JSON list of N, CA, C and O in Angstrom, two decimals:
[
{"chain": "M", "resi": 1, "resn": "MET", "atom": "N", "xyz": [-7.30, 0.76, -52.21]},
{"chain": "M", "resi": 1, "resn": "MET", "atom": "CA", "xyz": [-5.60, 1.49, -52.04]},
{"chain": "M", "resi": 1, "resn": "MET", "atom": "C", "xyz": [-4.78, 0.23, -53.35]},
{"chain": "M", "resi": 1, "resn": "MET", "atom": "O", "xyz": [-5.09, -1.09, -53.01]},
{"chain": "M", "resi": 2, "resn": "ILE", "atom": "N", "xyz": [-4.22, 0.41, -53.63]},
{"chain": "M", "resi": 2, "resn": "ILE", "atom": "CA", "xyz": [-3.38, -0.20, -54.85]},
{"chain": "M", "resi": 2, "resn": "ILE", "atom": "C", "xyz": [-2.17, -0.80, -54.68]},
{"chain": "M", "resi": 2, "resn": "ILE", "atom": "O", "xyz": [-1.60, 0.48, -53.92]},
{"chain": "M", "resi": 3, "resn": "VAL", "atom": "N", "xyz": [-1.60, -1.34, -53.89]},
{"chain": "M", "resi": 3, "resn": "VAL", "atom": "CA", "xyz": [0.04, -2.10, -53.62]},
{"chain": "M", "resi": 3, "resn": "VAL", "atom": "C", "xyz": [0.60, -3.10, -54.87]},
{"chain": "M", "resi": 3, "resn": "VAL", "atom": "O", "xyz": [-0.08, -3.70, -55.95]},
{"chain": "M", "resi": 4, "resn": "VAL", "atom": "N", "xyz": [1.83, -2.60, -55.25]},
{"chain": "M", "resi": 4, "resn": "VAL", "atom": "CA", "xyz": [2.41, -3.22, -56.86]},
{"chain": "M", "resi": 4, "resn": "VAL", "atom": "C", "xyz": [3.34, -4.25, -56.12]},
{"chain": "M", "resi": 4, "resn": "VAL", "atom": "O", "xyz": [4.51, -3.40, -54.50]},
{"chain": "M", "resi": 5, "resn": "VAL", "atom": "N", "xyz": [3.03, -5.39, -56.92]},
{"chain": "M", "resi": 5, "resn": "VAL", "atom": "CA", "xyz": [4.19, -6.01, -55.98]},
{"chain": "M", "resi": 5, "resn": "VAL", "atom": "C", "xyz": [4.83, -7.02, -57.33]},
{"chain": "M", "resi": 5, "resn": "VAL", "atom": "O", "xyz": [4.78, -7.24, -58.57]},
{"chain": "M", "resi": 6, "resn": "PRO", "atom": "N", "xyz": [5.90, -7.07, -56.83]},
{"chain": "M", "resi": 6, "resn": "PRO", "atom": "CA", "xyz": [6.76, -7.29, -58.01]},
{"chain": "M", "resi": 6, "resn": "PRO", "atom": "C", "xyz": [6.88, -8.75, -58.67]},
{"chain": "M", "resi": 6, "resn": "PRO", "atom": "O", "xyz": [6.52, -9.83, -57.45]},
{"chain": "M", "resi": 7, "resn": "ASN", "atom": "N", "xyz": [6.88, -9.13, -59.85]},
{"chain": "M", "resi": 7, "resn": "ASN", "atom": "CA", "xyz": [6.59, -10.65, -59.86]},
{"chain": "M", "resi": 7, "resn": "ASN", "atom": "C", "xyz": [7.60, -12.08, -59.42]},
{"chain": "M", "resi": 7, "resn": "ASN", "atom": "O", "xyz": [8.18, -11.39, -58.78]},
{"chain": "M", "resi": 8, "resn": "TYR", "atom": "N", "xyz": [7.09, -13.21, -59.74]},
{"chain": "M", "resi": 8, "resn": "TYR", "atom": "CA", "xyz": [7.70, -13.96, -58.72]},
{"chain": "M", "resi": 8, "resn": "TYR", "atom": "C", "xyz": [8.77, -14.34, -58.81]},
{"chain": "M", "resi": 8, "resn": "TYR", "atom": "O", "xyz": [10.04, -14.14, -57.52]},
{"chain": "M", "resi": 9, "resn": "ASP", "atom": "N", "xyz": [9.77, -14.17, -60.50]},
{"chain": "M", "resi": 9, "resn": "ASP", "atom": "CA", "xyz": [10.91, -14.21, -60.52]},
{"chain": "M", "resi": 9, "resn": "ASP", "atom": "C", "xyz": [11.44, -12.99, -59.83]},
{"chain": "M", "resi": 9, "resn": "ASP", "atom": "O", "xyz": [12.76, -13.13, -59.80]},
{"chain": "M", "resi": 10, "resn": "GLU", "atom": "N", "xyz": [10.71, -11.95, -60.25]},
{"chain": "M", "resi": 10, "resn": "GLU", "atom": "CA", "xyz": [11.79, -10.42, -59.68]},
{"chain": "M", "resi": 10, "resn": "GLU", "atom": "C", "xyz": [11.78, -10.60, -58.13]},
{"chain": "M", "resi": 10, "resn": "GLU", "atom": "O", "xyz": [12.85, -10.59, -57.21]},
{"chain": "M", "resi": 11, "resn": "GLN", "atom": "N", "xyz": [10.97, -11.24, -57.32]},
{"chain": "M", "resi": 11, "resn": "GLN", "atom": "CA", "xyz": [11.02, -11.54, -56.08]},
{"chain": "M", "resi": 11, "resn": "GLN", "atom": "C", "xyz": [11.83, -12.53, -55.97]},
{"chain": "M", "resi": 11, "resn": "GLN", "atom": "O", "xyz": [12.43, -12.18, -54.62]},
{"chain": "M", "resi": 12, "resn": "GLU", "atom": "N", "xyz": [12.54, -13.81, -56.23]},
{"chain": "M", "resi": 12, "resn": "GLU", "atom": "CA", "xyz": [13.32, -14.32, -56.28]},
{"chain": "M", "resi": 12, "resn": "GLU", "atom": "C", "xyz": [15.02, -13.71, -56.22]},
{"chain": "M", "resi": 12, "resn": "GLU", "atom": "O", "xyz": [14.87, -14.04, -55.97]},
{"chain": "M", "resi": 13, "resn": "LYS", "atom": "N", "xyz": [14.62, -13.13, -57.42]},
{"chain": "M", "resi": 13, "resn": "LYS", "atom": "CA", "xyz": [16.31, -11.79, -57.37]},
{"chain": "M", "resi": 13, "resn": "LYS", "atom": "C", "xyz": [15.73, -11.33, -56.24]},
{"chain": "M", "resi": 13, "resn": "LYS", "atom": "O", "xyz": [17.38, -11.14, -55.99]},
{"chain": "M", "resi": 14, "resn": "ILE", "atom": "N", "xyz": [15.07, -10.72, -55.22]},
{"chain": "M", "resi": 14, "resn": "ILE", "atom": "CA", "xyz": [14.94, -9.74, -54.53]},
{"chain": "M", "resi": 14, "resn": "ILE", "atom": "C", "xyz": [15.59, -10.54, -53.56]},
{"chain": "M", "resi": 14, "resn": "ILE", "atom": "O", "xyz": [16.67, -10.47, -52.86]},
{"chain": "M", "resi": 15, "resn": "VAL", "atom": "N", "xyz": [15.34, -11.45, -52.82]},
{"chain": "M", "resi": 15, "resn": "VAL", "atom": "CA", "xyz": [15.36, -12.48, -52.13]},
{"chain": "M", "resi": 15, "resn": "VAL", "atom": "C", "xyz": [16.76, -12.84, -52.03]},
{"chain": "M", "resi": 15, "resn": "VAL", "atom": "O", "xyz": [17.83, -12.84, -51.26]},
{"chain": "M", "resi": 16, "resn": "ASP", "atom": "N", "xyz": [17.91, -13.47, -53.33]},
{"chain": "M", "resi": 16, "resn": "ASP", "atom": "CA", "xyz": [18.74, -14.37, -53.33]},
{"chain": "M", "resi": 16, "resn": "ASP", "atom": "C", "xyz": [19.47, -13.03, -53.34]},
{"chain": "M", "resi": 16, "resn": "ASP", "atom": "O", "xyz": [20.73, -12.96, -52.62]},
{"chain": "M", "resi": 17, "resn": "SER", "atom": "N", "xyz": [19.40, -11.69, -53.80]},
{"chain": "M", "resi": 17, "resn": "SER", "atom": "CA", "xyz": [19.75, -10.89, -53.32]},
{"chain": "M", "resi": 17, "resn": "SER", "atom": "C", "xyz": [20.24, -10.40, -52.22]},
{"chain": "M", "resi": 17, "resn": "SER", "atom": "O", "xyz": [21.58, -10.16, -52.12]},
{"chain": "M", "resi": 18, "resn": "LEU", "atom": "N", "xyz": [19.26, -10.58, -50.91]},
{"chain": "M", "resi": 18, "resn": "LEU", "atom": "CA", "xyz": [19.08, -10.09, -50.06]},
{"chain": "M", "resi": 18, "resn": "LEU", "atom": "C", "xyz": [20.16, -11.27, -49.16]},
{"chain": "M", "resi": 18, "resn": "LEU", "atom": "O", "xyz": [21.23, -11.09, -48.29]},
{"chain": "M", "resi": 19, "resn": "ASP", "atom": "N", "xyz": [19.82, -12.50, -49.36]},
{"chain": "M", "resi": 19, "resn": "ASP", "atom": "CA", "xyz": [20.44, -13.17, -48.79]},
{"chain": "M", "resi": 19, "resn": "ASP", "atom": "C", "xyz": [22.50, -13.29, -49.15]},
{"chain": "M", "resi": 19, "resn": "ASP", "atom": "O", "xyz": [22.76, -13.27, -48.56]},
{"chain": "M", "resi": 20, "resn": "SER", "atom": "N", "xyz": [22.70, -13.02, -49.99]},
{"chain": "M", "resi": 20, "resn": "SER", "atom": "CA", "xyz": [24.08, -12.38, -50.53]},
{"chain": "M", "resi": 20, "resn": "SER", "atom": "C", "xyz": [24.71, -12.10, -49.74]},
{"chain": "M", "resi": 20, "resn": "SER", "atom": "O", "xyz": [25.85, -12.17, -49.55]},
{"chain": "M", "resi": 21, "resn": "TYR", "atom": "N", "xyz": [23.66, -10.57, -49.34]},
{"chain": "M", "resi": 21, "resn": "TYR", "atom": "CA", "xyz": [24.48, -9.26, -48.85]},
{"chain": "M", "resi": 21, "resn": "TYR", "atom": "C", "xyz": [24.25, -9.58, -47.12]},
{"chain": "M", "resi": 21, "resn": "TYR", "atom": "O", "xyz": [25.20, -9.74, -46.76]},
{"chain": "M", "resi": 22, "resn": "PHE", "atom": "N", "xyz": [23.13, -10.69, -46.75]},
{"chain": "M", "resi": 22, "resn": "PHE", "atom": "CA", "xyz": [23.58, -11.18, -45.72]},
{"chain": "M", "resi": 22, "resn": "PHE", "atom": "C", "xyz": [24.76, -12.14, -45.00]},
{"chain": "M", "resi": 22, "resn": "PHE", "atom": "O", "xyz": [25.28, -12.28, -44.12]},
{"chain": "M", "resi": 23, "resn": "GLU", "atom": "N", "xyz": [24.71, -12.97, -45.89]},
{"chain": "M", "resi": 23, "resn": "GLU", "atom": "CA", "xyz": [25.75, -13.95, -46.39]},
{"chain": "M", "resi": 23, "resn": "GLU", "atom": "C", "xyz": [27.29, -13.22, -45.88]},
{"chain": "M", "resi": 23, "resn": "GLU", "atom": "O", "xyz": [28.15, -13.50, -44.67]},
{"chain": "M", "resi": 24, "resn": "LYS", "atom": "N", "xyz": [27.82, -12.04, -46.53]},
{"chain": "M", "resi": 24, "resn": "LYS", "atom": "CA", "xyz": [28.69, -11.16, -46.25]},
{"chain": "M", "resi": 24, "resn": "LYS", "atom": "C", "xyz": [28.70, -10.42, -45.48]},
{"chain": "M", "resi": 24, "resn": "LYS", "atom": "O", "xyz": [29.99, -10.24, -44.71]},
{"chain": "M", "resi": 25, "resn": "PHE", "atom": "N", "xyz": [27.54, -9.77, -45.03]},
{"chain": "M", "resi": 25, "resn": "PHE", "atom": "CA", "xyz": [27.31, -9.36, -43.52]},
{"chain": "M", "resi": 25, "resn": "PHE", "atom": "C", "xyz": [28.27, -9.76, -42.32]},
{"chain": "M", "resi": 25, "resn": "PHE", "atom": "O", "xyz": [28.58, -10.09, -41.12]},
{"chain": "M", "resi": 26, "resn": "ASN", "atom": "N", "xyz": [26.77, -11.14, -42.64]},
{"chain": "M", "resi": 26, "resn": "ASN", "atom": "CA", "xyz": [27.51, -11.85, -41.24]},
{"chain": "M", "resi": 26, "resn": "ASN", "atom": "C", "xyz": [29.42, -12.81, -41.08]},
{"chain": "M", "resi": 26, "resn": "ASN", "atom": "O", "xyz": [30.01, -13.00, -39.81]},
{"chain": "M", "resi": 27, "resn": "ALA", "atom": "N", "xyz": [29.95, -12.42, -42.48]},
{"chain": "M", "resi": 27, "resn": "ALA", "atom": "CA", "xyz": [31.09, -12.85, -42.28]},
{"chain": "M", "resi": 27, "resn": "ALA", "atom": "C", "xyz": [32.23, -11.91, -41.80]},
{"chain": "M", "resi": 27, "resn": "ALA", "atom": "O", "xyz": [32.71, -12.02, -40.78]},
{"chain": "M", "resi": 28, "resn": "LEU", "atom": "N", "xyz": [31.63, -11.03, -42.04]},
{"chain": "M", "resi": 28, "resn": "LEU", "atom": "CA", "xyz": [32.07, -9.66, -41.40]},
{"chain": "M", "resi": 28, "resn": "LEU", "atom": "C", "xyz": [32.28, -9.48, -40.18]},
{"chain": "M", "resi": 28, "resn": "LEU", "atom": "O", "xyz": [32.95, -9.55, -39.73]},
{"chain": "M", "resi": 29, "resn": "LYS", "atom": "N", "xyz": [30.74, -9.55, -39.72]},
{"chain": "M", "resi": 29, "resn": "LYS", "atom": "CA", "xyz": [30.36, -9.51, -38.25]},
{"chain": "M", "resi": 29, "resn": "LYS", "atom": "C", "xyz": [31.50, -11.06, -37.46]},
{"chain": "M", "resi": 29, "resn": "LYS", "atom": "O", "xyz": [31.96, -10.32, -36.70]},
{"chain": "M", "resi": 30, "resn": "LYS", "atom": "N", "xyz": [31.44, -12.11, -38.08]},
{"chain": "M", "resi": 30, "resn": "LYS", "atom": "CA", "xyz": [32.12, -13.25, -37.51]},
{"chain": "M", "resi": 30, "resn": "LYS", "atom": "C", "xyz": [33.48, -12.45, -36.99]},
{"chain": "M", "resi": 30, "resn": "LYS", "atom": "O", "xyz": [34.14, -12.31, -36.06]},
{"chain": "M", "resi": 31, "resn": "LYS", "atom": "N", "xyz": [34.29, -11.88, -38.15]},
{"chain": "M", "resi": 31, "resn": "LYS", "atom": "CA", "xyz": [35.42, -11.38, -38.55]},
{"chain": "M", "resi": 31, "resn": "LYS", "atom": "C", "xyz": [35.85, -10.41, -36.90]},
{"chain": "M", "resi": 31, "resn": "LYS", "atom": "O", "xyz": [36.90, -10.19, -36.83]},
{"chain": "M", "resi": 32, "resn": "VAL", "atom": "N", "xyz": [35.12, -9.46, -37.00]},
{"chain": "M", "resi": 32, "resn": "VAL", "atom": "CA", "xyz": [34.60, -8.00, -35.86]},
{"chain": "M", "resi": 32, "resn": "VAL", "atom": "C", "xyz": [35.20, -8.94, -34.51]},
{"chain": "M", "resi": 32, "resn": "VAL", "atom": "O", "xyz": [35.79, -8.88, -34.25]},
{"chain": "M", "resi": 33, "resn": "LEU", "atom": "N", "xyz": [34.01, -9.57, -34.36]},
{"chain": "M", "resi": 33, "resn": "LEU", "atom": "CA", "xyz": [33.84, -10.00, -33.08]},
{"chain": "M", "resi": 33, "resn": "LEU", "atom": "C", "xyz": [35.19, -10.70, -32.81]},
{"chain": "M", "resi": 33, "resn": "LEU", "atom": "O", "xyz": [35.31, -10.77, -31.21]},
{"chain": "M", "resi": 34, "resn": "LEU", "atom": "N", "xyz": [35.97, -11.83, -33.36]},
{"chain": "M", "resi": 34, "resn": "LEU", "atom": "CA", "xyz": [37.24, -12.23, -33.23]},
{"chain": "M", "resi": 34, "resn": "LEU", "atom": "C", "xyz": [37.99, -11.55, -33.34]},
{"chain": "M", "resi": 34, "resn": "LEU", "atom": "O", "xyz": [38.89, -11.51, -32.58]},
{"chain": "M", "resi": 35, "resn": "SER", "atom": "N", "xyz": [38.20, -10.58, -33.93]},
{"chain": "M", "resi": 35, "resn": "SER", "atom": "CA", "xyz": [39.53, -9.68, -33.46]},
{"chain": "M", "resi": 35, "resn": "SER", "atom": "C", "xyz": [38.44, -8.70, -32.50]},
{"chain": "M", "resi": 35, "resn": "SER", "atom": "O", "xyz": [40.07, -9.08, -31.66]},
{"chain": "M", "resi": 36, "resn": "VAL", "atom": "N", "xyz": [37.83, -8.44, -32.05]},
{"chain": "M", "resi": 36, "resn": "VAL", "atom": "CA", "xyz": [37.88, -7.18, -30.65]},
{"chain": "M", "resi": 36, "resn": "VAL", "atom": "C", "xyz": [38.08, -9.33, -29.52]},
{"chain": "M", "resi": 36, "resn": "VAL", "atom": "O", "xyz": [38.67, -8.51, -28.16]},
{"chain": "M", "resi": 37, "resn": "ASP", "atom": "N", "xyz": [37.92, -10.41, -29.55]},
{"chain": "M", "resi": 37, "resn": "ASP", "atom": "CA", "xyz": [37.74, -11.57, -28.35]},
{"chain": "M", "resi": 37, "resn": "ASP", "atom": "C", "xyz": [39.73, -10.72, -28.72]},
{"chain": "M", "resi": 37, "resn": "ASP", "atom": "O", "xyz": [39.87, -11.28, -26.87]},
{"chain": "M", "resi": 38, "resn": "LEU", "atom": "N", "xyz": [40.43, -11.16, -29.91]},
{"chain": "M", "resi": 38, "resn": "LEU", "atom": "CA", "xyz": [41.78, -11.43, -29.42]},
{"chain": "M", "resi": 38, "resn": "LEU", "atom": "C", "xyz": [42.55, -10.41, -29.06]},
{"chain": "M", "resi": 38, "resn": "LEU", "atom": "O", "xyz": [43.55, -10.81, -28.43]},
{"chain": "M", "resi": 39, "resn": "LEU", "atom": "N", "xyz": [41.55, -9.12, -28.93]},
{"chain": "M", "resi": 39, "resn": "LEU", "atom": "CA", "xyz": [42.74, -8.08, -28.98]},
{"chain": "M", "resi": 39, "resn": "LEU", "atom": "C", "xyz": [42.62, -7.82, -27.46]},
{"chain": "M", "resi": 39, "resn": "LEU", "atom": "O", "xyz": [42.77, -6.69, -26.36]},
{"chain": "M", "resi": 40, "resn": "LYS", "atom": "N", "xyz": [40.60, -8.13, -26.56]},
{"chain": "M", "resi": 40, "resn": "LYS", "atom": "CA", "xyz": [40.93, -8.29, -25.35]},
{"chain": "M", "resi": 40, "resn": "LYS", "atom": "C", "xyz": [41.75, -8.64, -24.76]},
{"chain": "M", "resi": 40, "resn": "LYS", "atom": "O", "xyz": [42.19, -8.75, -23.89]},
{"chain": "M", "resi": 41, "resn": "GLU", "atom": "N", "xyz": [42.72, -10.60, -25.40]},
{"chain": "M", "resi": 41, "resn": "GLU", "atom": "CA", "xyz": [43.17, -11.03, -25.11]},
{"chain": "M", "resi": 41, "resn": "GLU", "atom": "C", "xyz": [44.19, -9.94, -25.13]},
{"chain": "M", "resi": 41, "resn": "GLU", "atom": "O", "xyz": [45.36, -10.59, -23.95]},
{"chain": "M", "resi": 42, "resn": "LYS", "atom": "N", "xyz": [44.86, -10.12, -25.71]},
{"chain": "M", "resi": 42, "resn": "LYS", "atom": "CA", "xyz": [46.04, -9.09, -25.58]},
{"chain": "M", "resi": 42, "resn": "LYS", "atom": "C", "xyz": [46.27, -7.95, -25.02]},
{"chain": "M", "resi": 42, "resn": "LYS", "atom": "O", "xyz": [47.59, -7.44, -24.22]},
{"chain": "M", "resi": 43, "resn": "ARG", "atom": "N", "xyz": [45.37, -7.04, -24.81]},
{"chain": "M", "resi": 43, "resn": "ARG", "atom": "CA", "xyz": [44.87, -6.27, -23.94]},
{"chain": "M", "resi": 43, "resn": "ARG", "atom": "C", "xyz": [44.98, -6.73, -22.22]},
{"chain": "M", "resi": 43, "resn": "ARG", "atom": "O", "xyz": [46.32, -6.10, -21.72]},
{"chain": "M", "resi": 44, "resn": "ALA", "atom": "N", "xyz": [44.89, -7.63, -21.71]},
{"chain": "M", "resi": 44, "resn": "ALA", "atom": "CA", "xyz": [44.91, -8.66, -21.02]},
{"chain": "M", "resi": 44, "resn": "ALA", "atom": "C", "xyz": [46.51, -9.07, -20.35]},
{"chain": "M", "resi": 44, "resn": "ALA", "atom": "O", "xyz": [46.73, -8.45, -20.04]},
{"chain": "M", "resi": 45, "resn": "ALA", "atom": "N", "xyz": [46.62, -10.14, -22.09]},
{"chain": "M", "resi": 45, "resn": "ALA", "atom": "CA", "xyz": [48.54, -10.02, -21.55]},
{"chain": "M", "resi": 45, "resn": "ALA", "atom": "C", "xyz": [49.27, -9.28, -21.16]},
{"chain": "M", "resi": 45, "resn": "ALA", "atom": "O", "xyz": [50.49, -8.84, -21.00]},
{"chain": "M", "resi": 46, "resn": "ILE", "atom": "N", "xyz": [49.25, -8.11, -22.10]},
{"chain": "M", "resi": 46, "resn": "ILE", "atom": "CA", "xyz": [49.78, -6.81, -21.41]},
{"chain": "M", "resi": 46, "resn": "ILE", "atom": "C", "xyz": [49.69, -5.79, -20.58]},
{"chain": "M", "resi": 46, "resn": "ILE", "atom": "O", "xyz": [50.78, -5.77, -20.02]},
{"chain": "M", "resi": 47, "resn": "ILE", "atom": "N", "xyz": [48.57, -5.52, -20.49]},
{"chain": "M", "resi": 47, "resn": "ILE", "atom": "CA", "xyz": [48.87, -5.49, -18.62]},
{"chain": "M", "resi": 47, "resn": "ILE", "atom": "C", "xyz": [48.86, -6.60, -17.45]},
{"chain": "M", "resi": 47, "resn": "ILE", "atom": "O", "xyz": [49.60, -5.90, -16.75]},
{"chain": "M", "resi": 48, "resn": "SER", "atom": "N", "xyz": [49.00, -7.46, -17.37]},
{"chain": "M", "resi": 48, "resn": "SER", "atom": "CA", "xyz": [49.01, -8.75, -17.15]},
{"chain": "M", "resi": 48, "resn": "SER", "atom": "C", "xyz": [50.64, -8.15, -16.56]},
{"chain": "M", "resi": 48, "resn": "SER", "atom": "O", "xyz": [52.05, -8.40, -15.99]},
{"chain": "M", "resi": 49, "resn": "ALA", "atom": "N", "xyz": [51.50, -8.41, -18.49]},
{"chain": "M", "resi": 49, "resn": "ALA", "atom": "CA", "xyz": [52.76, -7.81, -17.88]},
{"chain": "M", "resi": 49, "resn": "ALA", "atom": "C", "xyz": [53.50, -7.15, -17.91]},
{"chain": "M", "resi": 49, "resn": "ALA", "atom": "O", "xyz": [54.34, -6.78, -17.33]},
{"chain": "M", "resi": 50, "resn": "ALA", "atom": "N", "xyz": [52.92, -5.50, -17.91]},
{"chain": "M", "resi": 50, "resn": "ALA", "atom": "CA", "xyz": [53.02, -4.44, -16.90]},
{"chain": "M", "resi": 50, "resn": "ALA", "atom": "C", "xyz": [52.89, -4.76, -15.47]},
{"chain": "M", "resi": 50, "resn": "ALA", "atom": "O", "xyz": [54.10, -4.31, -14.52]},
{"chain": "M", "resi": 51, "resn": "VAL", "atom": "N", "xyz": [52.04, -5.24, -14.99]},
{"chain": "M", "resi": 51, "resn": "VAL", "atom": "CA", "xyz": [52.36, -5.32, -13.65]},
{"chain": "M", "resi": 51, "resn": "VAL", "atom": "C", "xyz": [52.73, -5.90, -12.92]},
{"chain": "M", "resi": 51, "resn": "VAL", "atom": "O", "xyz": [53.64, -5.63, -12.14]},
{"chain": "M", "resi": 52, "resn": "ASN", "atom": "N", "xyz": [53.53, -7.34, -13.16]},
{"chain": "M", "resi": 52, "resn": "ASN", "atom": "CA", "xyz": [54.18, -8.71, -13.13]},
{"chain": "M", "resi": 52, "resn": "ASN", "atom": "C", "xyz": [55.80, -7.70, -13.19]},
{"chain": "M", "resi": 52, "resn": "ASN", "atom": "O", "xyz": [56.89, -8.01, -13.23]},
{"chain": "M", "resi": 53, "resn": "GLY", "atom": "N", "xyz": [55.65, -6.67, -14.27]},
{"chain": "M", "resi": 53, "resn": "GLY", "atom": "CA", "xyz": [57.35, -5.98, -14.77]},
{"chain": "M", "resi": 53, "resn": "GLY", "atom": "C", "xyz": [57.70, -6.93, -15.53]},
{"chain": "M", "resi": 53, "resn": "GLY", "atom": "O", "xyz": [59.06, -6.34, -15.89]},
{"chain": "M", "resi": 54, "resn": "GLU", "atom": "N", "xyz": [57.46, -7.18, -16.46]},
{"chain": "M", "resi": 54, "resn": "GLU", "atom": "CA", "xyz": [58.03, -8.44, -17.21]},
{"chain": "M", "resi": 54, "resn": "GLU", "atom": "C", "xyz": [57.48, -8.10, -18.79]},
{"chain": "M", "resi": 54, "resn": "GLU", "atom": "O", "xyz": [57.90, -7.56, -19.70]},
{"chain": "M", "resi": 55, "resn": "LEU", "atom": "N", "xyz": [56.66, -6.12, -18.80]},
{"chain": "M", "resi": 55, "resn": "LEU", "atom": "CA", "xyz": [56.84, -5.61, -19.76]},
{"chain": "M", "resi": 55, "resn": "LEU", "atom": "C", "xyz": [58.16, -4.40, -20.53]},
{"chain": "M", "resi": 55, "resn": "LEU", "atom": "O", "xyz": [58.76, -3.76, -18.98]},
{"chain": "M", "resi": 56, "resn": "ASN", "atom": "N", "xyz": [58.78, -4.67, -21.17]},
{"chain": "M", "resi": 56, "resn": "ASN", "atom": "CA", "xyz": [60.01, -3.78, -21.51]},
{"chain": "M", "resi": 56, "resn": "ASN", "atom": "C", "xyz": [60.21, -3.26, -22.60]},
{"chain": "M", "resi": 56, "resn": "ASN", "atom": "O", "xyz": [58.93, -3.60, -23.35]},
{"chain": "M", "resi": 57, "resn": "ALA", "atom": "N", "xyz": [60.38, -2.19, -23.05]},
{"chain": "M", "resi": 57, "resn": "ALA", "atom": "CA", "xyz": [60.06, -1.38, -24.31]},
{"chain": "M", "resi": 57, "resn": "ALA", "atom": "C", "xyz": [61.83, -1.22, -25.41]},
{"chain": "M", "resi": 57, "resn": "ALA", "atom": "O", "xyz": [62.73, -0.77, -25.37]},
{"chain": "M", "resi": 58, "resn": "ASN", "atom": "N", "xyz": [61.46, -2.11, -26.08]},
{"chain": "M", "resi": 58, "resn": "ASN", "atom": "CA", "xyz": [62.63, -2.42, -27.16]},
{"chain": "M", "resi": 58, "resn": "ASN", "atom": "C", "xyz": [62.28, -0.98, -27.97]},
{"chain": "M", "resi": 58, "resn": "ASN", "atom": "O", "xyz": [61.45, -2.29, -29.34]},
{"chain": "M", "resi": 59, "resn": "LEU", "atom": "N", "xyz": [62.36, -0.60, -28.04]},
{"chain": "M", "resi": 59, "resn": "LEU", "atom": "CA", "xyz": [62.35, 0.61, -28.78]},
{"chain": "M", "resi": 59, "resn": "LEU", "atom": "C", "xyz": [63.45, 0.62, -30.44]},
{"chain": "M", "resi": 59, "resn": "LEU", "atom": "O", "xyz": [64.89, 0.73, -29.87]},
{"chain": "M", "resi": 60, "resn": "SER", "atom": "N", "xyz": [63.10, -0.55, -30.87]},
{"chain": "M", "resi": 60, "resn": "SER", "atom": "CA", "xyz": [64.56, -0.43, -32.15]},
{"chain": "M", "resi": 60, "resn": "SER", "atom": "C", "xyz": [64.61, 0.10, -33.59]},
{"chain": "M", "resi": 60, "resn": "SER", "atom": "O", "xyz": [63.19, -0.08, -33.96]}
]
């Protein structure tokens, strides 16, 4: 069985490319998780305000 392996320089380029993609992915993941946390806090605040009668509809 023959296995074709890219030369070392090509392997380095592939690794660098993957590292770059993972850095971008991890940054986006961090932003999404932060947004989820902020939305949970906002939801809890709205529910609390509604339960305490502090919620009003300012539709202007």
